[in-house]
Amino acid sequence: MQQQHGPIINSRKQFLLRGSTKIIVEFFEYCVNSLLFQRGLYAAEHFKMTKKYGLHMLVTTDPAVKEHMANILKQVEEWLMVSKVEKLILAVKSKETMAVLERWQFDIRNEKDDPSYTNNGASPSGSRESAPPKTEQQIQEEIQAIMRQITACVTFLPMLDGKCTWTILCQTARDVEVPITWSDADPHLIQNPEQVKLRSFSTNMHRVDAMVAYRLRDDY
């Protein structure tokens, strides 16, 4: 009987990992969609409203954008399932100069790689086992708070002058297998940026910390 305990625990952990991965991928998808709309990268008629996280969210209806994003998120999901994703980044760039104007960064910490991590943000001296599992409602409320904060951030970010483009970056562990459809890229850093640390959220397997860095208009 005892020999069955390991597989049962592993199966439960795999179940939690899959659920946590789905939450993070879905969050990033809605986050990118929201920013594409709020930063005016596409016209308003290319979005539709839907309800998510107790909020009215806007998502793209552009077939090319949807397909591009789906391909990216499919690979991100695969890497998350093997604990290889460290950061997800949305970079907004000037189409004329290709200078990075905004950089939305989401750091992902996995409990396997951080023994001090607890899903309720306890200090390293705390015991992870003592923290009760988070409910879906608690996680949704944390994500809702981040989404509200991102919307609020847009009110003080510099206006994006001229046409802009965007790219998604995924910082992974060095030993990750990279498909031929992906390529190495520079981190799209901004020199002397203004930075705002945003809220974080956690699941029973991961913690996501968010921040935005941006270039002041005088630096364009």
PDB file of C-alpha atoms in Angstrom:
ATOM      1  CA  MET A   1       0.000   0.000   0.000  1.00  0.00           C
ATOM      2  CA  GLN A   2       2.786   2.426   0.872  1.00  0.00           C
ATOM      3  CA  GLN A   3       4.295   2.011  -2.562  1.00  0.00           C
ATOM      4  CA  GLN A   4       1.230   3.716  -4.012  1.00  0.00           C
ATOM      5  CA  HIS A   5       1.681   6.901  -1.978  1.00  0.00           C
ATOM      6  CA  GLY A   6       4.358   8.375  -4.246  1.00  0.00           C
ATOM      7  CA  PRO A   7       2.362   8.141  -7.474  1.00  0.00           C
ATOM      8  CA  ILE A   8      -0.730   9.503  -5.731  1.00  0.00           C
ATOM      9  CA  ILE A   9       1.183  12.545  -4.463  1.00  0.00           C
ATOM     10  CA  ASN A  10       2.832  13.057  -7.844  1.00  0.00           C
ATOM     11  CA  SER A  11      -0.522  12.840  -9.593  1.00  0.00           C
ATOM     12  CA  ARG A  12      -1.969  15.455  -7.255  1.00  0.00           C
ATOM     13  CA  LYS A  13       1.014  17.738  -7.800  1.00  0.00           C
ATOM     14  CA  GLN A  14       0.700  17.315 -11.562  1.00  0.00           C
ATOM     15  CA  PHE A  15      -2.979  18.172 -11.297  1.00  0.00           C
ATOM     16  CA  LEU A  16      -2.166  21.331  -9.307  1.00  0.00           C
ATOM     17  CA  LEU A  17       0.598  22.256 -11.761  1.00  0.00           C
ATOM     18  CA  ARG A  18      -1.719  21.910 -14.734  1.00  0.00           C
ATOM     19  CA  GLY A  19      -4.378  24.033 -13.043  1.00  0.00           C
ATOM     20  CA  SER A  20      -1.844  26.692 -12.038  1.00  0.00           C
ATOM     21  CA  THR A  21      -0.376  26.734 -15.549  1.00  0.00           C
ATOM     22  CA  LYS A  22      -3.815  27.285 -17.066  1.00  0.00           C
ATOM     23  CA  ILE A  23      -4.446  30.193 -14.686  1.00  0.00           C
ATOM     24  CA  ILE A  24      -1.162  31.904 -15.592  1.00  0.00           C
ATOM     25  CA  VAL A  25      -1.564  31.420 -19.353  1.00  0.00           C
ATOM     26  CA  GLU A  26      -5.132  32.701 -19.239  1.00  0.00           C
ATOM     27  CA  PHE A  27      -4.107  35.685 -17.104  1.00  0.00           C
ATOM     28  CA  PHE A  28      -1.335  36.636 -19.514  1.00  0.00           C
ATOM     29  CA  GLU A  29      -3.650  36.287 -22.504  1.00  0.00           C
ATOM     30  CA  TYR A  30      -6.259  38.627 -21.019  1.00  0.00           C
ATOM     31  CA  CYS A  31      -3.532  40.976 -19.825  1.00  0.00           C
ATOM     32  CA  VAL A  32      -1.994  41.299 -23.287  1.00  0.00           C
ATOM     33  CA  ASN A  33      -5.405  41.757 -24.897  1.00  0.00           C
ATOM     34  CA  SER A  34      -6.274  44.472 -22.404  1.00  0.00           C
ATOM     35  CA  LEU A  35      -3.013  46.332 -23.003  1.00  0.00           C
ATOM     36  CA  LEU A  36      -3.295  46.091 -26.793  1.00  0.00           C
ATOM     37  CA  PHE A  37      -6.635  47.852 -26.465  1.00  0.00           C
ATOM     38  CA  GLN A  38      -5.777  50.345 -23.734  1.00  0.00           C
ATOM     39  CA  ARG A  39      -2.537  51.430 -25.387  1.00  0.00           C
ATOM     40  CA  GLY A  40      -4.291  51.914 -28.707  1.00  0.00           C
ATOM     41  CA  LEU A  41      -2.208  49.431 -30.693  1.00  0.00           C
ATOM     42  CA  TYR A  42      -5.317  48.401 -32.610  1.00  0.00           C
ATOM     43  CA  ALA A  43      -8.530  50.250 -33.352  1.00  0.00           C
ATOM     44  CA  ALA A  44     -11.423  49.753 -30.935  1.00  0.00           C
ATOM     45  CA  GLU A  45     -13.529  47.997 -33.589  1.00  0.00           C
ATOM     46  CA  HIS A  46     -11.068  45.074 -33.489  1.00  0.00           C
ATOM     47  CA  PHE A  47     -12.099  44.176 -29.936  1.00  0.00           C
ATOM     48  CA  LYS A  48     -15.121  42.697 -28.251  1.00  0.00           C
ATOM     49  CA  MET A  49     -16.175  42.821 -24.622  1.00  0.00           C
ATOM     50  CA  THR A  50     -16.332  39.745 -22.414  1.00  0.00           C
ATOM     51  CA  LYS A  51     -16.711  39.094 -18.688  1.00  0.00           C
ATOM     52  CA  LYS A  52     -13.701  37.710 -16.803  1.00  0.00           C
ATOM     53  CA  TYR A  53     -12.405  38.008 -13.239  1.00  0.00           C
ATOM     54  CA  GLY A  54     -15.611  39.843 -12.358  1.00  0.00           C
ATOM     55  CA  LEU A  55     -14.630  42.592 -14.821  1.00  0.00           C
ATOM     56  CA  HIS A  56     -15.569  43.658 -18.324  1.00  0.00           C
ATOM     57  CA  MET A  57     -12.518  42.747 -20.422  1.00  0.00           C
ATOM     58  CA  LEU A  58     -11.763  43.511 -24.053  1.00  0.00           C
ATOM     59  CA  VAL A  59     -10.273  40.843 -26.300  1.00  0.00           C
ATOM     60  CA  THR A  60      -9.142  41.038 -29.901  1.00  0.00           C
ATOM     61  CA  THR A  61     -11.271  39.794 -32.758  1.00  0.00           C
ATOM     62  CA  ASP A  62      -8.456  40.101 -35.314  1.00  0.00           C
ATOM     63  CA  PRO A  63      -7.856  36.554 -36.687  1.00  0.00           C
ATOM     64  CA  ALA A  64      -4.138  37.107 -37.288  1.00  0.00           C
ATOM     65  CA  VAL A  65      -3.520  38.464 -33.795  1.00  0.00           C
ATOM     66  CA  LYS A  66      -5.559  35.654 -32.226  1.00  0.00           C
ATOM     67  CA  GLU A  67      -3.608  32.998 -34.123  1.00  0.00           C
ATOM     68  CA  HIS A  68      -0.262  34.595 -33.305  1.00  0.00           C
ATOM     69  CA  MET A  69      -1.105  34.819 -29.625  1.00  0.00           C
ATOM     70  CA  ALA A  70      -2.473  31.272 -29.516  1.00  0.00           C
ATOM     71  CA  ASN A  71       0.769  29.889 -30.955  1.00  0.00           C
ATOM     72  CA  ILE A  72       2.835  31.760 -28.387  1.00  0.00           C
ATOM     73  CA  LEU A  73       0.670  30.748 -25.445  1.00  0.00           C
ATOM     74  CA  LYS A  74       0.647  27.104 -26.484  1.00  0.00           C
ATOM     75  CA  GLN A  75       4.442  26.997 -26.229  1.00  0.00           C
ATOM     76  CA  VAL A  76       4.449  29.014 -22.991  1.00  0.00           C
ATOM     77  CA  GLU A  77       2.039  26.486 -21.505  1.00  0.00           C
ATOM     78  CA  GLU A  78       4.345  23.606 -22.447  1.00  0.00           C
ATOM     79  CA  TRP A  79       7.333  25.324 -20.829  1.00  0.00           C
ATOM     80  CA  LEU A  80       5.347  26.165 -17.686  1.00  0.00           C
ATOM     81  CA  MET A  81       4.391  22.512 -17.297  1.00  0.00           C
ATOM     82  CA  VAL A  82       8.084  21.606 -17.039  1.00  0.00           C
ATOM     83  CA  SER A  83       8.936  24.626 -14.859  1.00  0.00           C
ATOM     84  CA  LYS A  84      11.107  26.359 -17.463  1.00  0.00           C
ATOM     85  CA  VAL A  85       9.477  29.823 -17.602  1.00  0.00           C
ATOM     86  CA  GLU A  86      11.085  32.621 -15.577  1.00  0.00           C
ATOM     87  CA  LYS A  87       9.552  35.749 -17.075  1.00  0.00           C
ATOM     88  CA  LEU A  88       6.852  36.731 -19.556  1.00  0.00           C
ATOM     89  CA  ILE A  89       7.276  40.153 -21.145  1.00  0.00           C
ATOM     90  CA  LEU A  90       5.149  42.338 -23.388  1.00  0.00           C
ATOM     91  CA  ALA A  91       7.288  44.983 -25.082  1.00  0.00           C
ATOM     92  CA  VAL A  92       5.732  47.934 -26.923  1.00  0.00           C
ATOM     93  CA  LYS A  93       8.005  49.504 -29.522  1.00  0.00           C
ATOM     94  CA  SER A  94       8.009  52.429 -31.908  1.00  0.00           C
ATOM     95  CA  LYS A  95       7.400  51.122 -35.416  1.00  0.00           C
ATOM     96  CA  GLU A  96       9.629  53.847 -36.882  1.00  0.00           C
ATOM     97  CA  THR A  97      12.678  53.570 -34.600  1.00  0.00           C
ATOM     98  CA  MET A  98      11.993  50.155 -32.978  1.00  0.00           C
ATOM     99  CA  ALA A  99      12.867  51.766 -29.635  1.00  0.00           C
ATOM    100  CA  VAL A 100      11.179  50.038 -26.680  1.00  0.00           C
ATOM    101  CA  LEU A 101       8.672  52.446 -25.132  1.00  0.00           C
ATOM    102  CA  GLU A 102       7.014  50.174 -22.551  1.00  0.00           C
ATOM    103  CA  ARG A 103       7.980  46.871 -21.017  1.00  0.00           C
ATOM    104  CA  TRP A 104       5.399  44.919 -19.027  1.00  0.00           C
ATOM    105  CA  GLN A 105       7.169  42.178 -17.102  1.00  0.00           C
ATOM    106  CA  PHE A 106       5.693  39.230 -15.207  1.00  0.00           C
ATOM    107  CA  ASP A 107       8.143  37.229 -13.088  1.00  0.00           C
ATOM    108  CA  ILE A 108       7.076  33.641 -12.444  1.00  0.00           C
ATOM    109  CA  ARG A 109       8.357  31.731  -9.435  1.00  0.00           C
ATOM    110  CA  ASN A 110       7.761  28.035  -9.040  1.00  0.00           C
ATOM    111  CA  GLU A 111       7.545  26.478  -5.583  1.00  0.00           C
ATOM    112  CA  LYS A 112       9.879  23.690  -6.735  1.00  0.00           C
ATOM    113  CA  ASP A 113      12.656  26.199  -7.343  1.00  0.00           C
ATOM    114  CA  ASP A 114      11.977  28.327  -4.261  1.00  0.00           C
ATOM    115  CA  PRO A 115      11.633  26.315  -1.034  1.00  0.00           C
ATOM    116  CA  SER A 116      10.815  29.473   0.939  1.00  0.00           C
ATOM    117  CA  TYR A 117       7.812  30.271  -1.251  1.00  0.00           C
ATOM    118  CA  THR A 118       4.362  30.133   0.324  1.00  0.00           C
ATOM    119  CA  ASN A 119       1.117  30.764  -1.475  1.00  0.00           C
ATOM    120  CA  ASN A 120       0.114  33.399   1.052  1.00  0.00           C
ATOM    121  CA  GLY A 121       3.353  35.354   0.870  1.00  0.00           C
ATOM    122  CA  ALA A 122       4.721  34.162   4.231  1.00  0.00           C
ATOM    123  CA  SER A 123       8.331  34.829   5.190  1.00  0.00           C
ATOM    124  CA  PRO A 124      11.048  32.243   4.488  1.00  0.00           C
ATOM    125  CA  SER A 125      10.831  31.080   8.085  1.00  0.00           C
ATOM    126  CA  GLY A 126       7.223  30.053   7.577  1.00  0.00           C
ATOM    127  CA  SER A 127       6.194  26.543   6.647  1.00  0.00           C
ATOM    128  CA  ARG A 128       4.640  26.085   3.230  1.00  0.00           C
ATOM    129  CA  GLU A 129       2.697  23.075   4.477  1.00  0.00           C
ATOM    130  CA  SER A 130       1.049  25.219   7.154  1.00  0.00           C
ATOM    131  CA  ALA A 131      -0.524  27.532   4.581  1.00  0.00           C
ATOM    132  CA  PRO A 132      -4.015  26.415   3.606  1.00  0.00           C
ATOM    133  CA  PRO A 133      -4.556  25.856  -0.128  1.00  0.00           C
ATOM    134  CA  LYS A 134      -5.859  28.887  -1.955  1.00  0.00           C
ATOM    135  CA  THR A 135      -9.370  28.773  -3.290  1.00  0.00           C
ATOM    136  CA  GLU A 136     -10.199  29.662  -6.868  1.00  0.00           C
ATOM    137  CA  GLN A 137     -12.090  32.712  -5.621  1.00  0.00           C
ATOM    138  CA  GLN A 138      -9.054  34.009  -3.735  1.00  0.00           C
ATOM    139  CA  ILE A 139      -6.876  33.646  -6.820  1.00  0.00           C
ATOM    140  CA  GLN A 140      -9.481  35.338  -9.033  1.00  0.00           C
ATOM    141  CA  GLU A 141      -9.723  38.266  -6.607  1.00  0.00           C
ATOM    142  CA  GLU A 142      -5.955  38.761  -6.681  1.00  0.00           C
ATOM    143  CA  ILE A 143      -5.941  38.711 -10.484  1.00  0.00           C
ATOM    144  CA  GLN A 144      -8.862  41.151 -10.534  1.00  0.00           C
ATOM    145  CA  ALA A 145      -6.822  43.557  -8.388  1.00  0.00           C
ATOM    146  CA  ILE A 146      -3.899  43.391 -10.843  1.00  0.00           C
ATOM    147  CA  MET A 147      -6.173  43.985 -13.823  1.00  0.00           C
ATOM    148  CA  ARG A 148      -7.665  47.046 -12.113  1.00  0.00           C
ATOM    149  CA  GLN A 149      -4.182  48.336 -11.331  1.00  0.00           C
ATOM    150  CA  ILE A 150      -3.014  47.880 -14.923  1.00  0.00           C
ATOM    151  CA  THR A 151      -6.002  49.899 -16.128  1.00  0.00           C
ATOM    152  CA  ALA A 152      -5.174  52.608 -13.586  1.00  0.00           C
ATOM    153  CA  CYS A 153      -1.520  52.666 -14.739  1.00  0.00           C
ATOM    154  CA  VAL A 154      -2.537  53.589 -18.258  1.00  0.00           C
ATOM    155  CA  THR A 155      -3.825  56.949 -17.002  1.00  0.00           C
ATOM    156  CA  PHE A 156      -0.313  58.158 -16.101  1.00  0.00           C
ATOM    157  CA  LEU A 157       1.768  56.446 -18.793  1.00  0.00           C
ATOM    158  CA  PRO A 158       3.049  58.729 -21.576  1.00  0.00           C
ATOM    159  CA  MET A 159       0.978  58.835 -24.741  1.00  0.00           C
ATOM    160  CA  LEU A 160       2.302  56.560 -27.471  1.00  0.00           C
ATOM    161  CA  ASP A 161       3.093  58.860 -30.377  1.00  0.00           C
ATOM    162  CA  GLY A 162       3.177  57.443 -33.869  1.00  0.00           C
ATOM    163  CA  LYS A 163       2.591  53.856 -34.894  1.00  0.00           C
ATOM    164  CA  CYS A 164       3.689  51.162 -32.480  1.00  0.00           C
ATOM    165  CA  THR A 165       4.240  47.435 -32.620  1.00  0.00           C
ATOM    166  CA  TRP A 166       4.555  44.821 -29.913  1.00  0.00           C
ATOM    167  CA  THR A 167       6.333  41.598 -29.157  1.00  0.00           C
ATOM    168  CA  ILE A 168       6.094  38.905 -26.498  1.00  0.00           C
ATOM    169  CA  LEU A 169       9.253  37.580 -24.893  1.00  0.00           C
ATOM    170  CA  CYS A 170       9.595  34.483 -22.757  1.00  0.00           C
ATOM    171  CA  GLN A 171      12.670  34.191 -20.561  1.00  0.00           C
ATOM    172  CA  THR A 172      13.312  30.530 -19.896  1.00  0.00           C
ATOM    173  CA  ALA A 173      15.812  28.287 -18.153  1.00  0.00           C
ATOM    174  CA  ARG A 174      19.015  27.754 -20.158  1.00  0.00           C
ATOM    175  CA  ASP A 175      18.387  24.047 -20.681  1.00  0.00           C
ATOM    176  CA  VAL A 176      14.994  24.491 -22.326  1.00  0.00           C
ATOM    177  CA  GLU A 177      14.325  22.977 -25.756  1.00  0.00           C
ATOM    178  CA  VAL A 178      13.493  25.801 -28.149  1.00  0.00           C
ATOM    179  CA  PRO A 179      11.397  25.089 -31.277  1.00  0.00           C
ATOM    180  CA  ILE A 180      12.694  26.346 -34.618  1.00  0.00           C
ATOM    181  CA  THR A 181       9.769  28.803 -34.747  1.00  0.00           C
ATOM    182  CA  TRP A 182      11.294  30.651 -31.780  1.00  0.00           C
ATOM    183  CA  SER A 183      14.604  32.519 -31.732  1.00  0.00           C
ATOM    184  CA  ASP A 184      16.898  34.181 -29.228  1.00  0.00           C
ATOM    185  CA  ALA A 185      16.125  37.843 -28.632  1.00  0.00           C
ATOM    186  CA  ASP A 186      17.568  40.690 -26.607  1.00  0.00           C
ATOM    187  CA  PRO A 187      15.646  41.449 -23.399  1.00  0.00           C
ATOM    188  CA  HIS A 188      14.202  44.691 -24.820  1.00  0.00           C
ATOM    189  CA  LEU A 189      15.381  46.763 -21.861  1.00  0.00           C
ATOM    190  CA  ILE A 190      14.735  50.505 -21.613  1.00  0.00           C
ATOM    191  CA  GLN A 191      17.643  52.777 -20.702  1.00  0.00           C
ATOM    192  CA  ASN A 192      17.004  54.859 -17.570  1.00  0.00           C
ATOM    193  CA  PRO A 193      13.363  53.789 -17.345  1.00  0.00           C
ATOM    194  CA  GLU A 194      10.643  54.883 -15.001  1.00  0.00           C
ATOM    195  CA  GLN A 195       9.394  51.777 -13.203  1.00  0.00           C
ATOM    196  CA  VAL A 196       6.241  50.908 -11.311  1.00  0.00           C
ATOM    197  CA  LYS A 197       5.940  47.710  -9.326  1.00  0.00           C
ATOM    198  CA  LEU A 198       2.478  46.228  -9.631  1.00  0.00           C
ATOM    199  CA  ARG A 199       0.552  43.780  -7.497  1.00  0.00           C
ATOM    200  CA  SER A 200       1.246  40.070  -7.496  1.00  0.00           C
ATOM    201  CA  PHE A 201      -0.887  36.975  -7.353  1.00  0.00           C
ATOM    202  CA  SER A 202      -0.195  33.393  -6.421  1.00  0.00           C
ATOM    203  CA  THR A 203      -1.685  29.982  -6.981  1.00  0.00           C
ATOM    204  CA  ASN A 204      -0.934  26.837  -5.031  1.00  0.00           C
ATOM    205  CA  MET A 205       2.080  26.255  -7.298  1.00  0.00           C
ATOM    206  CA  HIS A 206       3.294  29.626  -8.629  1.00  0.00           C
ATOM    207  CA  ARG A 207       3.708  33.270  -7.755  1.00  0.00           C
ATOM    208  CA  VAL A 208       3.521  36.010 -10.397  1.00  0.00           C
ATOM    209  CA  ASP A 209       5.077  39.434  -9.716  1.00  0.00           C
ATOM    210  CA  ALA A 210       4.298  42.233 -12.155  1.00  0.00           C
ATOM    211  CA  MET A 211       5.922  45.534 -13.061  1.00  0.00           C
ATOM    212  CA  VAL A 212       5.970  48.051 -15.895  1.00  0.00           C
ATOM    213  CA  ALA A 213       8.953  50.049 -17.125  1.00  0.00           C
ATOM    214  CA  TYR A 214       8.453  52.927 -19.543  1.00  0.00           C
ATOM    215  CA  ARG A 215      10.319  55.657 -21.376  1.00  0.00           C
ATOM    216  CA  LEU A 216       9.442  59.269 -20.643  1.00  0.00           C
ATOM    217  CA  ARG A 217       8.316  61.317 -23.629  1.00  0.00           C
ATOM    218  CA  ASP A 218      11.381  63.559 -23.389  1.00  0.00           C
ATOM    219  CA  ASP A 219      13.498  60.468 -24.033  1.00  0.00           C
ATOM    220  CA  TYR A 220      11.701  59.483 -27.262  1.00  0.00           C
TER     221      TYR A 220
END
